[in-house]
CSV table of C-alpha atoms in Angstrom, one decimal:
chain,number,residue,atom,x,y,z
A,11,MET,CA,8.5,-18.9,-7.1
A,12,ARG,CA,10.3,-16.3,-5.0
A,13,ILE,CA,9.2,-12.7,-4.8
A,14,LEU,CA,10.9,-9.7,-3.4
A,15,ALA,CA,8.1,-7.4,-1.9
A,16,LEU,CA,8.5,-3.7,-1.2
A,17,ASP,CA,6.2,-1.2,0.6
A,18,SER,CA,7.1,2.4,1.1
A,19,SER,CA,3.7,3.8,0.5
A,20,GLY,CA,3.4,5.4,4.0
A,21,LEU,CA,5.6,6.1,7.0
A,22,VAL,CA,6.5,2.4,7.3
A,23,ALA,CA,9.3,1.0,5.2
A,24,SER,CA,9.0,-2.8,4.7
A,25,VAL,CA,10.8,-5.4,2.5
A,26,ALA,CA,10.3,-9.1,2.4
A,27,ILE,CA,11.2,-12.2,0.5
A,28,VAL,CA,8.3,-14.6,0.1
A,29,GLU,CA,7.6,-17.9,-1.5
A,30,GLU,CA,4.3,-19.5,-2.2
A,31,ASP,CA,3.7,-20.9,1.3
A,32,ASN,CA,6.7,-19.4,3.1
A,33,LEU,CA,7.8,-16.1,4.4
A,34,LEU,CA,11.6,-16.4,4.1
A,35,ALA,CA,12.4,-13.0,5.8
A,36,GLU,CA,10.9,-9.6,6.5
A,37,TYR,CA,12.4,-6.3,7.6
A,38,THR,CA,10.0,-3.6,8.7
A,39,THR,CA,10.7,-0.2,10.3
A,40,ASN,CA,8.4,2.6,11.4
A,41,LEU,CA,10.9,5.4,12.0
A,42,LYS,CA,11.0,9.0,11.0
A,43,LYS,CA,13.6,8.5,8.3
A,44,THR,CA,13.2,9.0,4.6
A,45,HIS,CA,12.7,5.8,2.5
A,46,SER,CA,15.6,7.0,0.3
A,47,GLU,CA,17.8,6.4,3.3
A,48,THR,CA,16.4,3.1,4.4
A,49,LEU,CA,14.9,1.0,1.6
A,50,LEU,CA,18.0,-0.1,-0.3
A,51,PRO,CA,20.0,-0.8,2.9
A,52,MET,CA,17.1,-2.9,4.1
A,53,ILE,CA,17.0,-4.9,0.9
A,54,ASP,CA,20.8,-5.4,1.1
A,55,ALA,CA,20.5,-6.6,4.7
A,56,LEU,CA,17.7,-9.0,3.8
A,57,PHE,CA,19.7,-10.5,1.0
A,58,SER,CA,22.8,-10.8,3.2
A,59,PHE,CA,20.9,-12.4,6.1
A,60,THR,CA,19.2,-15.0,3.9
A,61,GLY,CA,22.1,-15.6,1.5
A,62,THR,CA,19.8,-14.6,-1.4
A,63,ASP,CA,21.0,-13.0,-4.7
A,64,LEU,CA,18.9,-10.8,-6.9
A,65,SER,CA,19.3,-13.5,-9.7
A,66,GLU,CA,17.2,-15.8,-7.5
A,67,ILE,CA,14.2,-13.4,-7.4
A,68,ASP,CA,11.5,-14.3,-9.9
A,69,ALA,CA,9.4,-11.2,-9.5
A,70,ILE,CA,9.3,-7.9,-7.5
A,71,ALA,CA,6.0,-6.9,-5.9
A,72,VAL,CA,5.7,-3.2,-5.1
A,73,SER,CA,3.0,-1.3,-3.3
A,74,CYS,CA,1.9,1.0,-6.1
A,75,GLY,CA,-0.4,3.4,-4.4
A,76,PRO,CA,-2.2,5.3,-3.2
A,77,GLY,CA,0.0,6.8,-0.5
A,78,SER,CA,2.7,9.2,0.2
A,79,PHE,CA,3.8,10.7,-3.2
A,80,THR,CA,7.5,10.7,-2.1
A,81,GLY,CA,7.3,7.2,-0.7
A,82,LEU,CA,5.6,5.8,-3.8
A,83,ARG,CA,8.2,7.3,-6.0
A,84,ILE,CA,11.0,5.9,-4.0
A,85,GLY,CA,9.5,2.4,-3.9
A,86,SER,CA,8.7,2.6,-7.6
A,87,ALA,CA,12.2,3.7,-8.6
A,88,THR,CA,13.8,1.0,-6.4
A,89,ALA,CA,11.6,-1.7,-7.9
A,90,LYS,CA,12.2,-0.4,-11.5
A,91,GLY,CA,16.0,-0.2,-11.0
A,92,LEU,CA,16.2,-3.8,-9.6
A,93,GLY,CA,13.8,-5.1,-12.2
A,94,MET,CA,15.6,-3.6,-15.1
A,95,ALA,CA,19.0,-4.7,-13.8
A,96,ARG,CA,18.0,-8.3,-14.1
A,97,ASN,CA,15.0,-8.2,-16.4
A,98,ILE,CA,12.7,-9.2,-13.5
A,99,PRO,CA,8.9,-8.6,-13.9
A,100,LEU,CA,7.1,-6.4,-11.5
A,101,ILE,CA,3.7,-7.1,-9.8
A,102,PRO,CA,2.1,-3.8,-8.8
A,103,VAL,CA,0.0,-4.3,-5.6
A,104,PRO,CA,-2.5,-1.6,-4.6
A,105,SER,CA,-1.4,-0.3,-1.2
A,106,LEU,CA,-4.7,-0.7,0.5
A,107,GLU,CA,-5.2,-4.2,-0.9
A,108,GLY,CA,-1.9,-5.2,0.6
A,109,MET,CA,-3.0,-3.9,4.0
A,110,ALA,CA,-6.3,-5.6,3.8
A,111,TYR,CA,-4.5,-8.9,3.1
A,112,HIS,CA,-3.5,-9.0,6.8
A,113,PHE,CA,-7.0,-10.4,7.6
A,114,THR,CA,-7.4,-13.3,5.2
A,115,GLU,CA,-9.5,-15.4,7.6
A,116,SER,CA,-11.8,-12.6,8.8
A,117,SER,CA,-15.6,-12.6,8.1
A,118,ARG,CA,-15.7,-8.8,8.7
A,119,LEU,CA,-15.3,-6.0,6.2
A,120,ILE,CA,-11.7,-4.7,6.1
A,121,CYS,CA,-11.2,-1.0,5.8
A,122,PRO,CA,-7.6,0.3,5.5
A,123,MET,CA,-7.2,4.0,6.0
A,124,MET,CA,-4.2,6.1,5.1
A,125,ASP,CA,-3.9,9.7,6.2
A,126,ALA,CA,-4.0,11.7,2.9
A,127,ARG,CA,-3.8,15.1,4.7
A,128,ARG,CA,-6.2,18.0,3.9
A,129,LYS,CA,-8.7,16.3,6.2
A,130,GLN,CA,-9.0,13.3,3.8
A,131,VAL,CA,-8.0,9.6,3.8
A,132,TYR,CA,-7.1,7.1,1.2
A,133,SER,CA,-9.4,4.2,1.9
A,134,GLY,CA,-11.0,1.1,0.4
A,135,ILE,CA,-13.3,-1.6,1.6
A,136,TYR,CA,-12.5,-5.3,1.2
A,137,CYS,CA,-13.6,-8.7,2.4
A,138,PHE,CA,-12.8,-12.4,2.0
A,139,GLU,CA,-15.6,-14.6,0.6
A,140,GLU,CA,-15.1,-18.3,0.8
A,141,GLY,CA,-11.4,-17.6,1.0
A,142,ARG,CA,-11.3,-15.3,-2.0
A,143,PHE,CA,-10.3,-11.7,-1.8
A,144,SER,CA,-13.0,-9.3,-2.9
A,145,VAL,CA,-13.0,-5.6,-3.5
A,146,VAL,CA,-16.2,-4.1,-2.0
A,147,SER,CA,-15.3,-0.5,-2.7
A,148,ARG,CA,-12.3,0.6,-4.7
A,149,GLU,CA,-9.6,2.9,-3.3
A,150,THR,CA,-10.5,6.5,-3.2
A,151,ALA,CA,-9.5,9.8,-1.5
A,152,GLY,CA,-12.1,11.7,0.5
A,153,PRO,CA,-13.3,12.8,3.9
A,154,VAL,CA,-13.9,10.4,6.7
A,155,SER,CA,-17.6,11.3,6.7
A,156,GLU,CA,-18.0,9.8,3.2
A,157,LEU,CA,-16.2,6.7,4.2
A,158,ALA,CA,-18.5,6.3,7.3
A,159,ASP,CA,-21.5,6.7,5.1
A,160,LYS,CA,-20.3,3.9,2.9
A,161,ILE,CA,-19.6,1.6,5.9
A,162,ASN,CA,-23.0,2.4,7.5
A,163,ALA,CA,-24.8,1.6,4.2
A,164,LEU,CA,-23.2,-1.8,3.9
A,165,GLY,CA,-24.5,-2.6,7.4
A,166,ARG,CA,-21.7,-5.1,8.2
A,167,GLU,CA,-19.1,-5.4,11.0
A,168,VAL,CA,-15.8,-3.8,10.0
A,169,ILE,CA,-12.2,-3.6,11.1
A,170,PHE,CA,-10.2,-0.5,10.6
A,171,LEU,CA,-6.4,-0.2,10.2
A,172,GLY,CA,-3.8,2.1,8.9
A,173,ASP,CA,-2.3,5.5,10.0
A,174,GLY,CA,-5.6,7.2,9.3
A,175,VAL,CA,-7.1,5.5,12.3
A,176,PRO,CA,-5.2,7.4,15.0
A,177,ALA,CA,-5.6,10.6,13.0
A,178,TYR,CA,-9.4,10.2,12.7
A,179,ARG,CA,-10.5,7.7,15.4
A,180,GLU,CA,-12.7,10.2,17.2
A,181,THR,CA,-14.5,11.0,14.0
A,182,LEU,CA,-15.0,7.3,13.3
A,183,GLU,CA,-16.4,6.7,16.8
A,184,SER,CA,-18.9,9.5,16.2
A,185,LEU,CA,-20.1,8.6,12.7
A,186,VAL,CA,-19.8,4.8,12.3
A,187,ARG,CA,-23.0,3.1,13.5
A,188,VAL,CA,-22.2,-0.6,12.7
A,189,PRO,CA,-20.1,-2.9,15.0
A,190,HIS,CA,-16.4,-2.0,14.4
A,191,SER,CA,-13.0,-2.7,15.8
A,192,TYR,CA,-9.4,-1.7,15.2
A,193,ALA,CA,-6.4,-3.8,14.1
A,194,PRO,CA,-3.8,-4.8,16.7
A,195,LEU,CA,-0.4,-3.2,16.7
A,196,HIS,CA,1.3,-6.0,14.7
A,197,LEU,CA,-1.3,-5.7,11.9
A,198,ASN,CA,-2.2,-2.0,11.8
A,199,ARG,CA,0.4,-0.8,9.3
A,200,GLN,CA,1.9,-1.8,6.0
A,201,ARG,CA,3.9,-5.0,5.8
A,202,ALA,CA,5.8,-6.2,2.8
A,203,ALA,CA,4.9,-9.9,3.6
A,204,ALA,CA,1.2,-9.1,3.0
A,205,VAL,CA,2.1,-7.3,-0.3
A,206,GLY,CA,4.0,-10.4,-1.3
A,207,ALA,CA,1.1,-12.7,-0.4
A,208,ARG,CA,-1.4,-10.6,-2.4
A,209,ALA,CA,1.1,-10.5,-5.3
A,210,PHE,CA,0.8,-14.3,-5.8
A,211,ASP,CA,-3.0,-13.8,-6.5
A,212,LEU,CA,-2.3,-11.0,-8.9
A,213,TYR,CA,0.5,-13.0,-10.6
A,214,ARG,CA,-2.0,-15.8,-11.3
A,215,GLU,CA,-4.4,-13.3,-12.7
A,216,GLY,CA,-1.7,-12.1,-15.1
A,217,ARG,CA,-1.4,-8.7,-13.6
A,218,VAL,CA,2.3,-8.4,-14.2
A,219,GLU,CA,4.3,-5.7,-16.0
A,220,THR,CA,7.8,-4.9,-17.1
A,221,ALA,CA,10.0,-2.8,-14.9
A,222,SER,CA,10.2,-0.1,-17.6
A,223,ALA,CA,6.4,0.2,-17.8
A,224,HIS,CA,5.8,0.5,-14.1
A,225,ALA,CA,4.5,3.8,-12.6
A,226,PRO,CA,2.9,4.5,-9.2
A,227,VAL,CA,-0.9,5.2,-8.9
A,228,TYR,CA,-1.4,8.5,-7.0
A,229,ILE,CA,-5.2,8.8,-7.3
A,230,ARG,CA,-5.1,12.5,-6.7
A,231,LYS,CA,-2.8,15.3,-7.7
A,232,SER,CA,-0.3,16.7,-5.3
A,233,SER,CA,-1.0,20.0,-3.6
A,234,ALA,CA,1.8,21.6,-5.7
A,235,GLU,CA,0.1,20.5,-8.9
A,236,ARG,CA,-3.2,21.8,-7.8
A,237,GLU,CA,-1.7,25.1,-6.9
A,238,LEU,CA,0.0,25.3,-10.2
A,239,GLU,CA,-3.2,24.6,-12.1
A,240,ALA,CA,-5.1,27.2,-10.0
A,241,ARG,CA,-2.5,29.8,-11.1
A,242,GLY,CA,-3.1,28.8,-14.7
A,243,GLY,CA,0.3,27.1,-15.2
A,244,GLN,CA,1.0,24.5,-17.8
A,245,LEU,CA,1.5,20.9,-16.5
A,246,THR,CA,4.8,20.3,-18.4
A,247,ALA,CA,7.0,17.3,-17.5
A,248,ASP,CA,9.4,19.7,-15.7
A,249,ASN,CA,6.6,21.3,-13.7
A,250,ILE,CA,5.3,17.9,-12.6
A,251,ARG,CA,8.7,16.8,-11.5
A,252,ARG,CA,9.1,20.0,-9.5
A,253,ALA,CA,5.5,19.7,-8.1
A,254,HIS,CA,6.4,16.3,-6.7
Protein backbone atom coordinates (compact mmCIF):
# COMPACT_ATOMS: atom_id res chain seq x y z
CA MET A 1 0.00 0.00 0.00
CA ARG A 2 1.31 3.45 -0.93
CA ILE A 3 0.16 6.61 0.86
CA LEU A 4 0.64 10.24 -0.04
CA ALA A 5 0.84 12.17 3.26
CA LEU A 6 0.31 15.92 3.66
CA ASP A 7 0.78 18.25 6.63
CA SER A 8 0.11 21.98 6.44
CA SER A 9 -1.39 22.37 9.91
CA GLY A 10 1.27 24.86 11.07
CA LEU A 11 4.12 26.92 9.66
CA VAL A 12 5.75 23.77 8.29
CA ALA A 13 4.69 22.40 4.90
CA SER A 14 5.48 18.72 4.47
CA VAL A 15 4.62 16.03 1.94
CA ALA A 16 5.74 12.41 1.80
CA ILE A 17 5.17 9.15 -0.02
CA VAL A 18 5.23 6.22 2.38
CA GLU A 19 4.82 2.48 2.13
CA GLU A 20 4.21 0.05 5.00
CA ASP A 21 7.87 -0.24 5.97
CA ASN A 22 9.45 2.34 3.71
CA LEU A 23 9.67 6.11 3.44
CA LEU A 24 9.98 6.57 -0.31
CA ALA A 25 10.47 10.34 -0.19
CA GLU A 26 9.73 13.38 1.95
CA TYR A 27 9.83 17.12 1.22
CA THR A 28 9.58 19.46 4.21
CA THR A 29 10.00 23.22 4.43
CA ASN A 30 9.73 25.69 7.30
CA LEU A 31 9.66 28.96 5.40
CA LYS A 32 7.48 32.04 5.72
CA LYS A 33 5.52 31.26 2.58
CA THR A 34 1.84 30.48 2.37
CA HIS A 35 0.99 26.84 1.87
CA SER A 36 -1.10 27.78 -1.16
CA GLU A 37 2.22 28.70 -2.80
CA THR A 38 4.17 25.65 -1.73
CA LEU A 39 2.05 22.54 -1.21
CA LEU A 40 1.09 21.59 -4.77
CA PRO A 41 4.56 22.38 -6.21
CA MET A 42 6.08 20.22 -3.47
CA ILE A 43 3.77 17.33 -4.37
CA ASP A 44 4.61 17.75 -8.06
CA ALA A 45 8.33 17.74 -7.24
CA LEU A 46 7.97 14.62 -5.09
CA PHE A 47 6.13 12.77 -7.83
CA SER A 48 8.71 13.89 -10.38
CA PHE A 49 11.71 12.85 -8.25
CA THR A 50 10.26 9.43 -7.46
CA GLY A 51 8.64 8.74 -10.83
CA THR A 52 5.31 8.30 -9.08
CA ASP A 53 1.91 8.95 -10.65
CA LEU A 54 -1.22 9.80 -8.70
CA SER A 55 -2.79 6.59 -10.02
CA GLU A 56 -0.22 4.65 -7.95
CA ILE A 57 -1.40 6.21 -4.69
CA ASP A 58 -3.78 4.01 -2.67
CA ALA A 59 -4.76 6.59 -0.03
CA ILE A 60 -4.07 10.18 0.96
CA ALA A 61 -3.29 10.93 4.60
CA VAL A 62 -3.87 14.53 5.64
CA SER A 63 -3.21 16.26 8.92
CA CYS A 64 -6.76 17.25 9.79
CA GLY A 65 -6.37 19.53 12.80
CA PRO A 66 -6.12 21.28 15.06
CA GLY A 67 -3.82 23.96 13.76
CA SER A 68 -3.71 27.04 11.60
CA PHE A 69 -7.17 27.63 10.14
CA THR A 70 -5.70 28.68 6.79
CA GLY A 71 -3.16 25.87 6.71
CA LEU A 72 -5.78 23.24 7.50
CA ARG A 73 -8.09 24.53 4.79
CA ILE A 74 -5.31 24.44 2.20
CA GLY A 75 -4.27 20.91 3.16
CA SER A 76 -7.87 19.74 3.18
CA ALA A 77 -8.66 21.31 -0.18
CA THR A 78 -5.51 19.80 -1.71
CA ALA A 79 -6.26 16.32 -0.37
CA LYS A 80 -9.91 16.52 -1.42
CA GLY A 81 -9.02 17.70 -4.92
CA LEU A 82 -6.48 14.93 -5.48
CA GLY A 83 -8.73 12.32 -3.91
CA MET A 84 -11.78 13.26 -5.96
CA ALA A 85 -9.75 13.36 -9.16
CA ARG A 86 -8.87 9.66 -8.83
CA ASN A 87 -11.45 8.41 -6.32
CA ILE A 88 -8.71 7.91 -3.72
CA PRO A 89 -9.80 7.51 -0.07
CA LEU A 90 -8.58 9.93 2.59
CA ILE A 91 -7.20 9.09 6.01
CA PRO A 92 -7.61 12.07 8.37
CA VAL A 93 -4.78 12.13 10.92
CA PRO A 94 -5.11 14.39 13.99
CA SER A 95 -2.24 16.88 13.75
CA LEU A 96 -0.96 16.30 17.27
CA GLU A 97 -1.07 12.51 16.89
CA GLY A 98 1.09 12.82 13.79
CA MET A 99 3.63 14.87 15.74
CA ALA A 100 3.62 12.46 18.69
CA TYR A 101 4.37 9.61 16.27
CA HIS A 102 7.97 10.87 16.02
CA PHE A 103 8.68 9.06 19.30
CA THR A 104 7.40 5.53 18.78
CA GLU A 105 10.10 3.95 20.95
CA SER A 106 9.88 6.39 23.84
CA SER A 107 8.74 5.36 27.32
CA ARG A 108 7.97 9.00 28.16
CA LEU A 109 4.74 10.87 27.77
CA ILE A 110 4.74 12.82 24.52
CA CYS A 111 3.22 16.30 24.49
CA PRO A 112 3.01 18.16 21.18
CA MET A 113 2.15 21.85 21.54
CA MET A 114 1.05 24.17 18.75
CA ASP A 115 0.81 27.91 19.34
CA ALA A 116 -2.91 28.74 19.11
CA ARG A 117 -2.42 32.48 19.77
CA ARG A 118 -4.46 34.36 22.38
CA LYS A 119 -2.08 32.91 25.04
CA GLN A 120 -3.29 29.38 24.30
CA VAL A 121 -1.86 26.20 22.80
CA TYR A 122 -3.34 23.24 21.00
CA SER A 123 -2.01 20.24 22.88
CA GLY A 124 -2.54 16.57 23.60
CA ILE A 125 -0.73 13.94 25.65
CA TYR A 126 0.24 10.57 24.17
CA CYS A 127 2.39 7.54 24.90
CA PHE A 128 3.40 4.18 23.50
CA GLU A 129 2.53 1.15 25.60
CA GLU A 130 4.04 -2.14 24.46
CA GLY A 131 4.52 -0.60 21.05
CA ARG A 132 0.92 0.57 20.72
CA PHE A 133 -0.02 4.22 20.38
CA SER A 134 -2.22 5.48 23.20
CA VAL A 135 -4.08 8.75 23.73
CA VAL A 136 -3.63 9.84 27.35
CA SER A 137 -5.37 13.21 26.95
CA ARG A 138 -7.20 14.20 23.78
CA GLU A 139 -6.38 17.35 21.83
CA THR A 140 -7.67 20.57 23.26
CA ALA A 141 -7.08 24.32 23.17
CA GLY A 142 -6.23 26.12 26.41
CA PRO A 143 -3.64 28.02 28.42
CA VAL A 144 -0.26 26.47 29.14
CA SER A 145 -1.05 26.53 32.87
CA GLU A 146 -3.87 24.01 32.35
CA LEU A 147 -1.57 21.78 30.32
CA ALA A 148 1.10 21.95 33.03
CA ASP A 149 -1.49 20.94 35.65
CA LYS A 150 -2.40 17.85 33.58
CA ILE A 151 1.25 16.90 33.13
CA ASN A 152 2.02 17.31 36.82
CA ALA A 153 -1.02 15.24 37.81
CA LEU A 154 0.14 12.35 35.63
CA GLY A 155 3.51 12.37 37.41
CA ARG A 156 5.52 10.93 34.53
CA GLU A 157 8.48 12.15 32.52
CA VAL A 158 7.43 14.02 29.40
CA ILE A 159 8.95 15.29 26.16
CA PHE A 160 7.59 18.47 24.58
CA LEU A 161 7.64 19.41 20.90
CA GLY A 162 6.02 21.81 18.47
CA ASP A 163 6.04 25.52 17.76
CA GLY A 164 4.34 26.14 21.10
CA VAL A 165 7.59 25.23 22.87
CA PRO A 166 9.66 28.29 21.93
CA ALA A 167 6.63 30.52 22.49
CA TYR A 168 6.00 29.22 26.02
CA ARG A 169 9.18 27.51 27.17
CA GLU A 170 9.75 29.90 30.06
CA THR A 171 6.22 29.19 31.30
CA LEU A 172 6.79 25.44 31.04
CA GLU A 173 10.01 25.72 33.02
CA SER A 174 8.24 27.61 35.77
CA LEU A 175 5.17 25.34 36.01
CA VAL A 176 6.14 21.77 35.04
CA ARG A 177 7.39 19.86 38.10
CA VAL A 178 8.01 16.42 36.56
CA PRO A 179 11.19 15.48 34.65
CA HIS A 180 10.89 16.87 31.13
CA SER A 181 12.86 17.48 27.97
CA TYR A 182 12.44 19.00 24.51
CA ALA A 183 12.55 17.32 21.11
CA PRO A 184 15.67 17.82 18.97
CA LEU A 185 15.50 20.01 15.87
CA HIS A 186 14.82 17.16 13.42
CA LEU A 187 11.81 15.97 15.45
CA ASN A 188 10.33 19.16 16.89
CA ARG A 189 7.93 20.12 14.10
CA GLN A 190 5.39 18.50 11.80
CA ARG A 191 6.62 15.91 9.30
CA ALA A 192 4.48 14.22 6.69
CA ALA A 193 6.35 10.93 7.10
CA ALA A 194 5.02 10.68 10.67
CA VAL A 195 1.51 11.52 9.45
CA GLY A 196 1.85 8.72 6.93
CA ALA A 197 3.11 6.26 9.54
CA ARG A 198 0.19 7.04 11.86
CA ALA A 199 -2.17 6.72 8.89
CA PHE A 200 -1.38 3.02 8.52
CA ASP A 201 -2.68 2.42 12.06
CA LEU A 202 -5.83 4.42 11.38
CA TYR A 203 -6.38 2.62 8.07
CA ARG A 204 -6.28 -0.74 9.84
CA GLU A 205 -8.85 0.62 12.30
CA GLY A 206 -11.14 1.55 9.41
CA ARG A 207 -10.83 5.29 9.97
CA VAL A 208 -11.04 6.15 6.28
CA GLU A 209 -13.38 8.52 4.48
CA THR A 210 -14.21 9.62 0.97
CA ALA A 211 -12.58 12.76 -0.34
CA SER A 212 -15.95 14.49 -0.69
CA ALA A 213 -16.80 13.83 2.99
CA HIS A 214 -13.54 15.16 4.44
CA ALA A 215 -13.44 18.35 6.51
CA PRO A 216 -10.79 19.78 8.86
CA VAL A 217 -11.21 19.72 12.63
CA TYR A 218 -10.65 23.22 14.02
CA ILE A 219 -11.49 22.53 17.73
CA ARG A 220 -12.30 26.17 18.37
CA LYS A 221 -13.90 28.98 16.39
CA SER A 222 -11.79 31.56 14.62
CA SER A 223 -11.41 35.01 16.17
CA ALA A 224 -13.54 36.46 13.37
CA GLU A 225 -16.36 34.01 14.13
CA ARG A 226 -16.20 34.84 17.85
CA GLU A 227 -16.34 38.57 17.08
CA LEU A 228 -19.30 38.02 14.76
CA GLU A 229 -21.21 36.11 17.44
CA ALA A 230 -20.37 38.77 20.04
CA ARG A 231 -21.98 41.35 17.76
CA GLY A 232 -25.07 39.15 17.48
CA GLY A 233 -24.47 38.24 13.86
CA GLN A 234 -25.87 35.13 12.25
CA LEU A 235 -23.40 32.38 11.36
CA THR A 236 -24.46 31.87 7.76
CA ALA A 237 -22.34 29.92 5.30
CA ASP A 238 -21.23 33.21 3.71
CA ASN A 239 -20.25 34.68 7.08
CA ILE A 240 -18.26 31.59 8.02
CA ARG A 241 -16.35 31.73 4.74
CA ARG A 242 -15.55 35.41 5.33
CA ALA A 243 -14.60 34.72 8.97
CA HIS A 244 -12.01 32.17 7.89
